[in-house]
Amino acid sequence: MDTTVGDVNSRKPDSNGIGSPPSGAASVMQSPALPHALAAGSPDATMGCHIARRLVQIGVTDVFSVPGDFNLVLLDHLIAEPGLNLIGCCNELNAGYAADGYARARGVGACVVTFTVGGLSMLNAIAGAYSENLPVVCIVGGPNSNDYGTNRVLHHTTGLSDFSQELRCFQTVTCFQAVVNNLEDAHEQIDTAISTALKESKPVYISISCNLPAIPHPTFSQGPVPFALSPKLTNQMELEAAVEAAAEFLNEAVKPVMVGGPKLRVAKASEAFVELANACGFAVAVMPSAKGLVPEHHPHFIGTYWGAVSTAFCAEIVESADAYLFAGPIFNDYSSVGYSLLLKKEKAIILQPDRVVIGNGPAFGCVLMKDFLKALSKRVKRNTTAYENYHRIYVPDGHPLKCEPKEPLRVNVLFKHIQDVLSSESAVIAETGDSWFNCQKLKLPRGCGYEFQMQYGSIGWSVGATLGYAQAVPEKRVIACIGDGSFQVTAQDVSTMLRCGQNTIIFLINNGGYTIEVEIHDGPYNVIKNWNYTGLVEAIHNSDGKCWTAKVLYEEELMEAIQTATGPKKDCLCFIEVIVHKDDTSKELLEWGSRVSAANSRPPNSY
């Protein structure tokens, strides 16, 4: 490696040397082009090579980044790893969102930014990944190791000589933090952070001093030492007691139902949930944030349970049941429609990833959800009463009326045509807003992916997440449904989709504002400046990459655009701007918005 390295253990500079270069600081001269990552056994193996190989080992082949002077040498080493593809994003927020979307498809994601000015910009995306239990390895290029403890003030900071501000911010939204400013324990810190992300299914924060990635050290000379993740284990006695109590509870019920929740993902219990559903014959529903985690082609699937805004006839069956098993639920004000669910605790079995609560008690700890579901499937009696009731009252959805020629396009007509595009080779990304409700009504074919961010609900999330998800599963064509207000937050990274050669279809729903906020509480702040969105994407395209755009106002134009996007332009990124009326919303959003508004506007208890 063509690198000249000074002594990183030189004495610390005097704290009164204001504005002068640190005396005795490491001098690292990086060659313009690095060789491929050094093979295991090389005496010149470096921390940068170690991090790169570790990411490849855990299944990360794409890293989302924004360069900054503190991370440039580390980026050189990531690029040099043949198994890694470094993807430069337009901003740090989108890099974090992309790692979120990537983790949803691959099981883990990674992003690299620079110290403080980059890290704090990405913080919001990492908080969202934390809320959704997604393992994301967040790497920050940090200050030179010689600057710690010197009382020096660095650029890219808030002007304090204390460099821990970024760390303190990340402590609340990551499950482990490692500040690597020496080589002696770097191997252990990095491996512990990465293994903790996988074990806890949460983001982790790793800060790497900018002068360390290119320096060889004996701990890296043999390559990454294989590490084992200790599996979480079920207490067998607790499991047997929990299964016995749950089986008795459910077998005594007349019309029990099952509802899948979003923590099925972190518990890795989707297959076990289906195994129980096959055995018991109960009606099967999902909470809105669990859509896509339970196969909708299951013979007893009845739709999305979302209180008053559930899919047709689903809430009536769930809320009239005399026993319901919720696997991995999150009951917040959004998923409970302003705390208005008609459920009773004494009728419920609540499963969390490692805990079972039956009615008002008893509770059983150290019981993994997937183990419980598999064991329960062998003890529960088959009971199809609830599904038969659903089948009895179910009336097939009426199809939206066909638009007359030159009649303004309606949102329900748009989603009727999106439904026809879906297949096992597609995936849906739904942005925060009315797309939540319209996409919930899509019937997912076998193998069709589906993602949205409900717990954190950050507008603009879907642009970066679409980039990351599409990069993780290039065999699927991603269909993103994004409102104009959300798109304005993060639009730049359509550029990165084009650089990566992705063939996503983006339906940009242009209704002139923040529609979801309008239905909660209206005001002039919910109206946004209208853009020429197709013109913007064409400008971003700039004749570099495969891109096709269309602006549609009528159903016949929409049909023609979809035919083109799925036919001659199937290998292009297709951007279809759909013009609809500002008040054209789903009925579910109208109901949900009024109930959430009521919950938000409750007066203080003292009044």
PDB file of N, CA and C in Angstrom, residues 30 50 70 119 151 176 214 228 238 304 310 355 374 428 434 503 514 565 567-568 572 595:
ATOM      1  N   GLN A  30      -2.700   9.399   1.523  1.00  0.00           N
ATOM      2  CA  GLN A  30      -3.402   8.309   0.846  1.00  0.00           C
ATOM      3  C   GLN A  30      -3.151   8.375  -0.649  1.00  0.00           C
ATOM      4  N   HIS A  50     -11.022  -4.003   7.326  1.00  0.00           N
ATOM      5  CA  HIS A  50     -11.781  -4.828   8.274  1.00  0.00           C
ATOM      6  C   HIS A  50     -13.260  -4.459   8.255  1.00  0.00           C
ATOM      7  N   PHE A  70     -13.920  14.146   6.989  1.00  0.00           N
ATOM      8  CA  PHE A  70     -13.586  13.201   8.047  1.00  0.00           C
ATOM      9  C   PHE A  70     -13.779  11.740   7.639  1.00  0.00           C
ATOM     10  N   GLY A 119     -23.720  13.602  10.616  1.00  0.00           N
ATOM     11  CA  GLY A 119     -24.411  12.699  11.534  1.00  0.00           C
ATOM     12  C   GLY A 119     -25.732  13.253  12.015  1.00  0.00           C
ATOM     13  N   ASN A 151      -9.021  20.245  23.970  1.00  0.00           N
ATOM     14  CA  ASN A 151      -9.747  21.522  24.055  1.00  0.00           C
ATOM     15  C   ASN A 151      -9.688  22.311  22.750  1.00  0.00           C
ATOM     16  N   PHE A 176     -26.370   0.673  20.492  1.00  0.00           N
ATOM     17  CA  PHE A 176     -24.962   0.547  20.886  1.00  0.00           C
ATOM     18  C   PHE A 176     -24.185   1.654  20.196  1.00  0.00           C
ATOM     19  N   ALA A 214      -6.545   3.835   7.387  1.00  0.00           N
ATOM     20  CA  ALA A 214      -5.510   3.346   6.475  1.00  0.00           C
ATOM     21  C   ALA A 214      -4.300   2.766   7.190  1.00  0.00           C
ATOM     22  N   ALA A 228     -19.758 -15.225  16.843  1.00  0.00           N
ATOM     23  CA  ALA A 228     -21.032 -15.939  16.925  1.00  0.00           C
ATOM     24  C   ALA A 228     -22.031 -15.081  17.671  1.00  0.00           C
ATOM     25  N   GLU A 238     -41.538 -22.083  31.007  1.00  0.00           N
ATOM     26  CA  GLU A 238     -42.431 -20.955  30.751  1.00  0.00           C
ATOM     27  C   GLU A 238     -43.231 -21.181  29.475  1.00  0.00           C
ATOM     28  N   THR A 304     -57.092  -5.835   6.691  1.00  0.00           N
ATOM     29  CA  THR A 304     -56.381  -5.002   7.663  1.00  0.00           C
ATOM     30  C   THR A 304     -57.316  -4.570   8.776  1.00  0.00           C
ATOM     31  N   SER A 310     -60.681   0.126   9.094  1.00  0.00           N
ATOM     32  CA  SER A 310     -60.268  -1.201   8.619  1.00  0.00           C
ATOM     33  C   SER A 310     -60.779  -1.445   7.208  1.00  0.00           C
ATOM     34  N   ARG A 355     -42.413 -12.365  25.078  1.00  0.00           N
ATOM     35  CA  ARG A 355     -43.327 -12.294  26.222  1.00  0.00           C
ATOM     36  C   ARG A 355     -44.743 -12.608  25.774  1.00  0.00           C
ATOM     37  N   LYS A 374     -45.432 -21.862  17.205  1.00  0.00           N
ATOM     38  CA  LYS A 374     -45.279 -23.229  16.696  1.00  0.00           C
ATOM     39  C   LYS A 374     -45.830 -24.247  17.693  1.00  0.00           C
ATOM     40  N   VAL A 428     -44.376  -2.677  -3.125  1.00  0.00           N
ATOM     41  CA  VAL A 428     -45.042  -1.386  -2.958  1.00  0.00           C
ATOM     42  C   VAL A 428     -44.387  -0.633  -1.804  1.00  0.00           C
ATOM     43  N   ASP A 434     -52.133  10.002   2.517  1.00  0.00           N
ATOM     44  CA  ASP A 434     -53.292   9.247   2.047  1.00  0.00           C
ATOM     45  C   ASP A 434     -52.878   7.946   1.379  1.00  0.00           C
ATOM     46  N   ASN A 503     -35.297   0.748 -11.995  1.00  0.00           N
ATOM     47  CA  ASN A 503     -36.459   0.846 -12.888  1.00  0.00           C
ATOM     48  C   ASN A 503     -37.767   1.013 -12.106  1.00  0.00           C
ATOM     49  N   TYR A 514     -50.476  19.156   1.928  1.00  0.00           N
ATOM     50  CA  TYR A 514     -50.331  18.088   2.920  1.00  0.00           C
ATOM     51  C   TYR A 514     -51.719  17.574   3.292  1.00  0.00           C
ATOM     52  N   ALA A 565     -45.084   2.350 -19.192  1.00  0.00           N
ATOM     53  CA  ALA A 565     -44.131   2.070 -18.105  1.00  0.00           C
ATOM     54  C   ALA A 565     -43.882   0.574 -17.937  1.00  0.00           C
ATOM     55  N   GLY A 567     -44.347  -1.624 -20.418  1.00  0.00           N
ATOM     56  CA  GLY A 567     -44.030  -2.185 -21.726  1.00  0.00           C
ATOM     57  C   GLY A 567     -42.703  -1.672 -22.243  1.00  0.00           C
ATOM     58  N   PRO A 568     -42.729  -0.760 -23.196  1.00  0.00           N
ATOM     59  CA  PRO A 568     -41.465  -0.317 -23.815  1.00  0.00           C
ATOM     60  C   PRO A 568     -40.500   0.362 -22.852  1.00  0.00           C
ATOM     61  N   CYS A 572     -36.752   1.370 -17.521  1.00  0.00           N
ATOM     62  CA  CYS A 572     -36.468   2.759 -17.141  1.00  0.00           C
ATOM     63  C   CYS A 572     -37.066   3.095 -15.778  1.00  0.00           C
ATOM     64  N   ARG A 595     -60.760  11.393  13.972  1.00  0.00           N
ATOM     65  CA  ARG A 595     -60.546  10.742  15.264  1.00  0.00           C
ATOM     66  C   ARG A 595     -59.186  11.110  15.864  1.00  0.00           C
TER      67      ARG A 595
END
